[in-house]
Each structure stands twice: as structure tokens, then as C-alpha cells.
Coordinates of C-alpha atoms in Angstrom, one line a residue:
Chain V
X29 CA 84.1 -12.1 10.2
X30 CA 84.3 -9.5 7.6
X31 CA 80.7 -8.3 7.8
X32 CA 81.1 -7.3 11.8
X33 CA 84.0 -5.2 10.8
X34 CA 82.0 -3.2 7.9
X35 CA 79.4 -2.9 10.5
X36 CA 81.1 -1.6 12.8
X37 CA 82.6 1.3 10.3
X38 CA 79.0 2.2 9.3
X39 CA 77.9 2.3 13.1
X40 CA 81.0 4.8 12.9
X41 CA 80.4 6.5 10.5
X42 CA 76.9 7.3 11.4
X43 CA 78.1 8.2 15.0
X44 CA 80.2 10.7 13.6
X45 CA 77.8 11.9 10.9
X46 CA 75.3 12.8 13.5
X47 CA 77.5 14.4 16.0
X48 CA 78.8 16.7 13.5
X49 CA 75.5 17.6 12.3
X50 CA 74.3 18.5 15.8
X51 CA 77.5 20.8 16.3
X52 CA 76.9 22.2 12.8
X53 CA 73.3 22.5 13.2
X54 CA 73.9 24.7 16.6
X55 CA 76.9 26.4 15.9
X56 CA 77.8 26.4 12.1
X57 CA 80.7 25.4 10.4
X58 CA 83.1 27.6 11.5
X59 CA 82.1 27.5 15.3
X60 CA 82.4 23.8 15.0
X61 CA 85.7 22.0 15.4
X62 CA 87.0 18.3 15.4
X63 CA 87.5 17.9 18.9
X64 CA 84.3 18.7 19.4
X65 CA 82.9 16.6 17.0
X66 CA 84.7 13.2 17.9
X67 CA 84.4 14.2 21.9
X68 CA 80.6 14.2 21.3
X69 CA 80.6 11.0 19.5
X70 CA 82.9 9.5 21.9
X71 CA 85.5 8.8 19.2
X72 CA 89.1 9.7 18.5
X73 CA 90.5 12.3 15.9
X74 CA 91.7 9.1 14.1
X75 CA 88.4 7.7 13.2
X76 CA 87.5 11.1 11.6
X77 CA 90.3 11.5 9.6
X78 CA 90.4 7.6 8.5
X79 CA 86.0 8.3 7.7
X80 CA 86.4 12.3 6.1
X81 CA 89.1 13.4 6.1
X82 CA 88.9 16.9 8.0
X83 CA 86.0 18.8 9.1
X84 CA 85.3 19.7 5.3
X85 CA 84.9 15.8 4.3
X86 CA 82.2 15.6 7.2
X87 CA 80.5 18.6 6.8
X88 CA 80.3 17.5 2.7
X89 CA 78.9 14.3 4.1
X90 CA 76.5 16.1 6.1
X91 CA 75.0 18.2 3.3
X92 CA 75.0 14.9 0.9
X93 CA 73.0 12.8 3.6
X94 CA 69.5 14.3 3.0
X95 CA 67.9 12.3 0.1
X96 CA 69.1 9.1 2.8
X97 CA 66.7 10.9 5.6
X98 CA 64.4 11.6 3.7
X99 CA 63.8 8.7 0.7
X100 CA 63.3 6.2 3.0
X101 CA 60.1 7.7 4.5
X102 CA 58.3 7.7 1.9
X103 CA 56.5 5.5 -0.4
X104 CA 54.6 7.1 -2.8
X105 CA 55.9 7.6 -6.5
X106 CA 55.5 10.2 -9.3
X107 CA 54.4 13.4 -8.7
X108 CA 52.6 13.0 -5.3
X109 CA 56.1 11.5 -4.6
X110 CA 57.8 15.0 -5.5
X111 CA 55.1 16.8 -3.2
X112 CA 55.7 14.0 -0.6
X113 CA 59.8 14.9 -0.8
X114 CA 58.8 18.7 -0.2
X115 CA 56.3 18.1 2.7
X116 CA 58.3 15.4 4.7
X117 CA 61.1 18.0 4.2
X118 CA 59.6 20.4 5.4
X119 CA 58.4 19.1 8.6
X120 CA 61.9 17.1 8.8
X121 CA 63.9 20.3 8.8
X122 CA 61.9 21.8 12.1
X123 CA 63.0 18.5 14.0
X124 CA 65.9 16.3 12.5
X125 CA 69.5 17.7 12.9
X126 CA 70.8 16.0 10.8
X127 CA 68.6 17.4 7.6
X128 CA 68.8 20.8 9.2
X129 CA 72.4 21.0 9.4
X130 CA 72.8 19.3 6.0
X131 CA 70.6 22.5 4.5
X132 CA 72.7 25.0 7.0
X133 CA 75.9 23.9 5.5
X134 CA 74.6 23.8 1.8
X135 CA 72.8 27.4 2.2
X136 CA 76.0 29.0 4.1
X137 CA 79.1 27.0 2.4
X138 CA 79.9 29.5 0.2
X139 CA 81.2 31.9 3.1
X140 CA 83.4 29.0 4.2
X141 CA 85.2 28.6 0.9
X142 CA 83.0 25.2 -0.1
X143 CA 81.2 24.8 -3.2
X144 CA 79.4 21.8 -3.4
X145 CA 76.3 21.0 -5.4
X146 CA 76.0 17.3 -4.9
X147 CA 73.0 17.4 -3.0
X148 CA 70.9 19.7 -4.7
X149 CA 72.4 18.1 -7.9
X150 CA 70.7 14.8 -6.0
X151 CA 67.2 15.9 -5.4
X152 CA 66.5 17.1 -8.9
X153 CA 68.0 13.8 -10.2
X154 CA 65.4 11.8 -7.7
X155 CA 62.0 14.6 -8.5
X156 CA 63.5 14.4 -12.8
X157 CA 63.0 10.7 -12.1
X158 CA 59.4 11.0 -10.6
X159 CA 58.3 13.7 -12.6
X160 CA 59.5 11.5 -15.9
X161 CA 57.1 8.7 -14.2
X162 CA 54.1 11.4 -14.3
X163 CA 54.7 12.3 -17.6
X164 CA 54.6 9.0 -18.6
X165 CA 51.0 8.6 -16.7
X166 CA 50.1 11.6 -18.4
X167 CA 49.5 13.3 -15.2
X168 CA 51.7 16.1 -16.7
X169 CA 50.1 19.0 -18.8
X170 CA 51.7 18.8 -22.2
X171 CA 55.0 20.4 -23.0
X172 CA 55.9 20.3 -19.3
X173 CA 59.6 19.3 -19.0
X174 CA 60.4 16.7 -15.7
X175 CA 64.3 18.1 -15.5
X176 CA 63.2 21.9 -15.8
X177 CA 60.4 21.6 -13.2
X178 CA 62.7 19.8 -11.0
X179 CA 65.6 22.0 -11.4
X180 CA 62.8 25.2 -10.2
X181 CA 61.9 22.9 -7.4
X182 CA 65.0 21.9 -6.0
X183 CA 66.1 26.0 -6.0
X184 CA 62.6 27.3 -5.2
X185 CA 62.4 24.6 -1.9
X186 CA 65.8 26.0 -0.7
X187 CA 64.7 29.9 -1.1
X188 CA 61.5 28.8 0.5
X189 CA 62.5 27.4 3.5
X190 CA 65.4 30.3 3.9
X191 CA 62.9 33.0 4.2
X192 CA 60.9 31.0 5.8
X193 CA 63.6 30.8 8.9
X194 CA 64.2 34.9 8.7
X195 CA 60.4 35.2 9.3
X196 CA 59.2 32.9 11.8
X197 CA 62.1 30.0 12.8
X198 CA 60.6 27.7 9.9
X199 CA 57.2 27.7 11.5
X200 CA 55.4 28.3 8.9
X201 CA 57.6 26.4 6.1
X202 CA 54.7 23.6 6.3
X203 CA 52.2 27.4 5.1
X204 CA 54.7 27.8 3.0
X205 CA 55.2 24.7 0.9
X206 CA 51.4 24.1 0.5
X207 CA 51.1 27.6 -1.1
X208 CA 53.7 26.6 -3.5
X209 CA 52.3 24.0 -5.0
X210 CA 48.6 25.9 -4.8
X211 CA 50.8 28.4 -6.9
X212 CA 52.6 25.4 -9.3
X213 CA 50.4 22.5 -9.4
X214 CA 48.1 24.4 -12.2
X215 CA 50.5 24.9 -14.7
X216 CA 51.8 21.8 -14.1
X217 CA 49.4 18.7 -13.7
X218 CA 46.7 17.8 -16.4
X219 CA 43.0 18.3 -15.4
X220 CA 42.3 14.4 -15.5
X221 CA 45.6 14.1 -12.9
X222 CA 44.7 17.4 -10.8
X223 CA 42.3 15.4 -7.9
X224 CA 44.4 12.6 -7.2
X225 CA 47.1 14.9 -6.1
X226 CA 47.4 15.6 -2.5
X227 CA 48.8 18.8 -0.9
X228 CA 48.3 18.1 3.2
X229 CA 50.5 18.6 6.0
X230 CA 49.5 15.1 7.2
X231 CA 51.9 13.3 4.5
X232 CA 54.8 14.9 6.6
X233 CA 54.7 11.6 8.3
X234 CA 55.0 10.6 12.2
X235 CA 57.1 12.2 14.9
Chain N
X1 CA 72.6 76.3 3.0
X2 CA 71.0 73.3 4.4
X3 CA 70.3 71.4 1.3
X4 CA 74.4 71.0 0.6
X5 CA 74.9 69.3 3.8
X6 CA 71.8 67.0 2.9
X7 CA 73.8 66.1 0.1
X8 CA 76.8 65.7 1.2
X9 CA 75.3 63.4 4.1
X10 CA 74.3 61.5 1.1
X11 CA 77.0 61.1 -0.8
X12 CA 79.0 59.9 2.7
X13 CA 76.2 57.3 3.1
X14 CA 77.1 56.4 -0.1
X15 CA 80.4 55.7 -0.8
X16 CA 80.3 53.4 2.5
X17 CA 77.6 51.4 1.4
X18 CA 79.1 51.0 -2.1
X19 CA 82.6 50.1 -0.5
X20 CA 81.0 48.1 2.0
X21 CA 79.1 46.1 -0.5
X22 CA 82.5 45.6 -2.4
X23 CA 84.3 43.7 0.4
X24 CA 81.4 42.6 1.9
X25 CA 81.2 40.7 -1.6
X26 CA 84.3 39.7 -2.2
X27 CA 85.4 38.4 1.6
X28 CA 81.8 37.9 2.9
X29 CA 80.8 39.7 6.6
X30 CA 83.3 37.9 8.5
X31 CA 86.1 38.8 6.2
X32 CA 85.4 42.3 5.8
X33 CA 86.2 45.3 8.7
X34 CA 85.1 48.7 9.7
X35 CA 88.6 49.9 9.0
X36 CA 88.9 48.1 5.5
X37 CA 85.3 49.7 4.8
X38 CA 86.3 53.5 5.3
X39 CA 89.8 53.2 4.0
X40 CA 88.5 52.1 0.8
X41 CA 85.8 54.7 1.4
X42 CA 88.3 57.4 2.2
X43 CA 86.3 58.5 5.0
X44 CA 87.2 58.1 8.7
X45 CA 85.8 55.3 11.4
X46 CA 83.3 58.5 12.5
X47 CA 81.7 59.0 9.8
X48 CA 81.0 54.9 9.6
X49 CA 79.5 55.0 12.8
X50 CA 77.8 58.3 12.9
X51 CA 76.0 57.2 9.4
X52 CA 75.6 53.2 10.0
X53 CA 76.4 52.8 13.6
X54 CA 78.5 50.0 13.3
X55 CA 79.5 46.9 11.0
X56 CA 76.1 44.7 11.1
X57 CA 74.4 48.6 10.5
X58 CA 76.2 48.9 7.5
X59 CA 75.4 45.1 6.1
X60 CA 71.9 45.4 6.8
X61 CA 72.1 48.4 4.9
X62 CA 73.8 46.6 2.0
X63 CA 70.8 43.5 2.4
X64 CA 67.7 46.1 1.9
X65 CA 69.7 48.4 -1.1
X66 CA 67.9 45.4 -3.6
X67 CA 64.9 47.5 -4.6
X68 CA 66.7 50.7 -4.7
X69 CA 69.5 49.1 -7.4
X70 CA 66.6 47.7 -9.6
X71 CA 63.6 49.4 -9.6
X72 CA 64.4 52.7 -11.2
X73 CA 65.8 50.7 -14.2
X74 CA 62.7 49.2 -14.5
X75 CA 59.6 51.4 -16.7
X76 CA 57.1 48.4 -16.9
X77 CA 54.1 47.5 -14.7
X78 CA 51.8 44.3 -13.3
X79 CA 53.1 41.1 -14.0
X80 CA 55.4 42.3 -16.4
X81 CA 56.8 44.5 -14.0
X82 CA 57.4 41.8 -11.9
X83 CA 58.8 39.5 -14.7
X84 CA 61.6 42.3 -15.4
X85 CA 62.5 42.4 -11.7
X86 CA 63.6 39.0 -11.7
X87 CA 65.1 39.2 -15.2
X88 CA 67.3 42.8 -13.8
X89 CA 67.7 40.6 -10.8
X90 CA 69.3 38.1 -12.6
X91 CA 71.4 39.6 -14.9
X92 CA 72.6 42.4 -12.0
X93 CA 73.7 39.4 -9.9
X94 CA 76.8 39.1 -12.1
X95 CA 77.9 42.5 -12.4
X96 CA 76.6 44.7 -9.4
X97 CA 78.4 44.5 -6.0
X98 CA 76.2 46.0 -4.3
X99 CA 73.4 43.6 -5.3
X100 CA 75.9 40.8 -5.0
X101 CA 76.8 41.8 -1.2
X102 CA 73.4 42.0 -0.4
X103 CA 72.0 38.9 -1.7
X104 CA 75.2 37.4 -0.1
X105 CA 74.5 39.1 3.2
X106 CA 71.3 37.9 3.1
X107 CA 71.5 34.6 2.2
X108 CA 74.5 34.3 4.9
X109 CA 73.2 36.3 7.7
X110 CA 72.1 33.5 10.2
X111 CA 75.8 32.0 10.2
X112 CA 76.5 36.3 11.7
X113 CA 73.8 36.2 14.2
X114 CA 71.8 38.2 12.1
X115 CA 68.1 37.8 11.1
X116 CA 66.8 40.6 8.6
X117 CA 63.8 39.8 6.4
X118 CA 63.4 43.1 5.4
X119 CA 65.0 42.7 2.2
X120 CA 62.4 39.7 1.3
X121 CA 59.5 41.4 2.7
X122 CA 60.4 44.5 0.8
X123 CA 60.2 42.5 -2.9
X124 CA 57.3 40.5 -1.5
X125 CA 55.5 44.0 -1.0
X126 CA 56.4 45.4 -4.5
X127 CA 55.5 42.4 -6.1
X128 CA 52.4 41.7 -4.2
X129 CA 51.3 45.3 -5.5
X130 CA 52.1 44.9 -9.3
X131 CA 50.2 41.4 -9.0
X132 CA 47.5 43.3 -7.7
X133 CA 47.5 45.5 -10.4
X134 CA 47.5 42.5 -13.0
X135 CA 44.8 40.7 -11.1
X136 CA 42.4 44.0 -11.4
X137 CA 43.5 44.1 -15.4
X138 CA 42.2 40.4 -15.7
X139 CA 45.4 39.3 -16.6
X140 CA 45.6 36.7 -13.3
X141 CA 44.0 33.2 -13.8
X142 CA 40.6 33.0 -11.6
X143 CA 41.6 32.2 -7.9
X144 CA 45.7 33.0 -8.2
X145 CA 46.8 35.3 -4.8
X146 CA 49.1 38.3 -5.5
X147 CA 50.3 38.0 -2.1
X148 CA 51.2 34.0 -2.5
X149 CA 52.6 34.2 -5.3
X150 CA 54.4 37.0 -4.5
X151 CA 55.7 35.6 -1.2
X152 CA 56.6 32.1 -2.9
X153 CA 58.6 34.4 -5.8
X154 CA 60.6 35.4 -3.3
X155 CA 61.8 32.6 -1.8
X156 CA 62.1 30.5 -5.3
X157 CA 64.5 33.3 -6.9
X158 CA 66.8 33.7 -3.0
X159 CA 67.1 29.3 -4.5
X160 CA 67.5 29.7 -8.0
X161 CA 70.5 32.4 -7.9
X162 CA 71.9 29.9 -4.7
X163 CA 71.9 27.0 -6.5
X164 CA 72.8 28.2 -9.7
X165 CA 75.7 29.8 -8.1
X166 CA 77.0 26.8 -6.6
X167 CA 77.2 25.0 -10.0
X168 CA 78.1 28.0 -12.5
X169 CA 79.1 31.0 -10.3
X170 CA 75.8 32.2 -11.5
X171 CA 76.4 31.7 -15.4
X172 CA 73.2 30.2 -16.3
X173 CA 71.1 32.4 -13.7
X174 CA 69.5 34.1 -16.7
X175 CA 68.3 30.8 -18.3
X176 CA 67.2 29.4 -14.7
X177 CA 65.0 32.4 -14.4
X178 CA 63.9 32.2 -17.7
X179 CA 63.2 28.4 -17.1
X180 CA 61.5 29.4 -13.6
X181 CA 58.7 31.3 -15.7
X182 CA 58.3 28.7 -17.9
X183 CA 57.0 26.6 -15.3
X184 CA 54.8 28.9 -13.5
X185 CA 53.5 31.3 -15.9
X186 CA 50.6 28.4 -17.1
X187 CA 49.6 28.4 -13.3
X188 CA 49.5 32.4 -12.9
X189 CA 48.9 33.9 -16.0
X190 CA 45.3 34.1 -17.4
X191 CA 44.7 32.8 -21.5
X192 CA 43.8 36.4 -22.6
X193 CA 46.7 37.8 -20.7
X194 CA 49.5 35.0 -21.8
X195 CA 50.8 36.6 -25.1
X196 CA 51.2 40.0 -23.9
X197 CA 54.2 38.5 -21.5
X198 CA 57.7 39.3 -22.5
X199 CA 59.7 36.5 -20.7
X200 CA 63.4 37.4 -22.6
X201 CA 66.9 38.2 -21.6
X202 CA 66.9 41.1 -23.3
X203 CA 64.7 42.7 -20.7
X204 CA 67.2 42.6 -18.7
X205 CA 68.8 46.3 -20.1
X206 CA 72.1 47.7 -20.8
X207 CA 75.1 47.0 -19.5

């Protein structure tokens, strides 16, 4: 039975992935270890190393997880999908370990001698695609450029949310990423496009 | 003679904030000691914590240096002026360690236990004040907040200077910021205003 055995190495997996991110979420990178991480998922060393590796290949797995908490939640497309990415986000990052130690480790990796860009490489691959549909709708104004605007996006979301936490703990991220796109959507959406697009905290989704 | 020991409490405060700044930017906060900061200083442990009371003194002296670095190199005003800070911004990223360390510092501060927003507040202010000045010279499209926009600045350029470090140690932070106008100048700028705004590398000044 070949397809009990993958399950059980995704149920694994996952087990790990979240216990990790809990630690890293709390403590950071370097104030989380492998004990703790496999004693909190009720696991053993082996299964960490055999899944990632060392603490690095789980805290890289971390950081790459967030389009998969996020893409899933959503079901729009185009540019209200873009906004939708950056809302649930937002709102996800106040209550979902998992995304908030993803954006920890990707904001702070740099001090611990990692330089991945896989997942912000990742979002502005998924908004290039959904900006490409709205140009194709014509919901762009002309000579706007999907991979540039996504590229901005995918830094200016990470700066937003990091002064964000100095100021007020991410409470006011939601504030936050509203008056961002009150500050882009002008120079970016064409008149005919501009009312279907939707900027409310209520497309953050449940929970 | 008063005004000599003024200066020379100057200079003092100086050379440990520049040497701080060095190994705070090449080894990061954790890597970096008091004793490391005033041998390279060549000043003594007293004079560290007379001037900066101790280590996290020092950094967060470092973190809110940004507008002291850049804005006397900068002769322009309104949304210019605040075009040329990001352009200086960008280009000193590359070759000024004390900007470096304090961008570093501040993007890294959480994984330290600190939490200083000064330095953002301090750009969002001087920002918020030269959009004001555009707004009152007509030069802001109808309904576009200095203080949003400036806020929102902020954050996007703290994201565009982390992510393009992560995929070219900061190489094409010139274009990204160039590319980050791009996008939001249509949205900001008003139709009269848009030709007099110089969006060029060059800006960026000597060295």
C-alpha cells in the first residue's frame, strides 16, 4: 500500500513544518533548536534529518510554505486576486504561525547566514501571473508592466508589514494595506476597471 | 573654552558610531561587541558607555543616523525632494556603512529584542512634509495624502532594498527604485506636475 506510506510522510512532514514554525515564530531561528522542534512534534531527530535536513532545510521550508497557506483561500483571479493575496495576508500573519514565522525567517535570514529568495521569488511569479490576466481584460492602464508591479508589490508588502510590527504589533497592517492600494490602484487600474475592484478588510476571509 | 570640549564630545560620539556601524554591518548586532567597537574606535569601554550607554544605545544610534547621512546631500524640494531621498537611499546602500548598519539593525532588530521605529517615523515625517509642500504647489493629484503616501514609502523601500538584497546583494536596488516610481508616480503625481519629475540614477550624486 504505497499511498498509506506517502501519506504518512506528508502527515510528517506537516507535523514538523508546523512545530518548527511555532518555535521559530516565538523564538527565532537561532533560539530554536532540533530537539525542540521534533520534541514538540513528538518525532525523533531522524525524521527531521531524513524530511530537511538540519534546522536550515526546515526553516527554508518554512519561509517557502506561504503561497500554500495562502493560495488556497482564495478564489478570485486577476487583479482583485493580487489585492485578495495582500489582504488575506495580512490578516493571516496576525493569527497563523506558520505564515508568521515563514515572514520572520525571510525578513531576519540574512543575520543567520541564509539567503534565500524562493518565496518572494514565488509571489511575484503568482501576482505577474494575475496581473498578466488583468492586462489581458484591459483592467490595466496602458503601459503598465504585470512583472514590475509585481516585483514593487511583493517588496513593498514585506516593508509594509515590517513597520507595521515596530509600530503597533501588526495591528494596523489591515490600515495599512488598504492605504496602499488607495495610494497604487490609480496609477494602476483603467477607469472602466477602477469600481469592480475591491479594497475591504472583509476579503481577509473567516477565522 | 567650552566649545572645544563640545567638539571633542562630538568627534568621540563619532568615531563610535561610525566603528559601530562598520561591524555592526559586517557581523550583524549579535556578532559585534562593546570591546570590538572601541578598539576599532580607539577609545576606551568609558567613553562607549558614558556617550551610548551600552551596546543596544549604540545600535539604535546607528538605526536613526538615516536622515542625518542623506539629507544634507540632498538640495531639492517636494516630491522631488522625496524622489532623491530614495534614489541617495539607494545608491548609499552599497557603499555607506553606516547606512548599511542601520538599515540592517533595523530591519533585524526584533530577532535582538529590540523595537525602534524611530528611524521609519523619522523619514515618514520628512517626507510627509515635502509631500505637503508638493500638494500646496498643485503638483499632487486631487485626493492623494502626504501622510499615506508617505507612511506606505516607507515601508515599500525597508521591502525593496530587502528583497533586492536577497537576490543581488543589492545590485539592481537602483533599478528597483527606479521601477518602484514607475509604478506609483501615475497614482501620486498630478498631469501638470508629471514632467517636471526627474526619476534618474544620476540623482543619486557623487561618489
Amino acid at each position: 500500500m504505497p499511498d498509506l506510506k506517502q501519506e504518512r510522510a506528508v502527515q510528517t512532514r506537516r507535523r514538523l513544518l508546523v512545530a518548527a514554525a511555532e518555535l521559530f515564530d516565538q523564538f527565532g531561528y537561532e533560539g530554536t533548536n532540533v530537539a525542540d522542534i521534533v520534541k514538540r512534534a513528538g518525532l525523533t531527530l531522524g525524521a527531521l534529518y531524513f524530511h530537511y535536513g538540519n534546522k536550515q532545510g526546515v526553516a527554508e521550508a518554512v519561509m517557502n510554505s506561504q503561497p500554500q497557506v495562502i493560495e488556497p483561500l482564495l478564489e478570485s483571479e486577476g487583479l482583485q486576486h493580487v489585492v485578495d493575496i495582500t489582504l488575506v495576508w495580512a490578516h493571516r500573519l496576525q493569527v497563523d504561525p506558520l505564515l508568521r514565522a515563514g515572514v520572520r525567517l525571510a525578513v531576519e535570514q540574512r543575520g543567520h547566514g541564509m539567503s534565500d529568495a524562493t518565496s518572494f521569488n514565488d509571489w511575484a511569479a503568482i501576482m505577474t501571473e494575475h496581473l498578466q490576466i488583468a492586462r489581458d481584460n484591459g483592467a490595466l492602464r496602458s503601459g503598465v508592466d504585470p512583472e514590475v508591479v509585481a516585483r514593487f508589490l511583493v517588496g513593498a508588502c514585506t516593508g509594509v508589514q515590517l513597520y507595521s510590527q515596530l509600530v503597533s504589533d501588526r495591528a494596523d497592517l489591515m490600515d495599512r494595506t488598504c492605504e496602499m492600494w488607495q495610494v497604487l490602484l490609480p496609477g494602476i487600474v483603467s477607469e472602466e476597471a477602477r469600481a469592480d475592484i475591491v479594497i475591504d478588510p472583509a476579503r481577509r476571509g473567516g477565522e
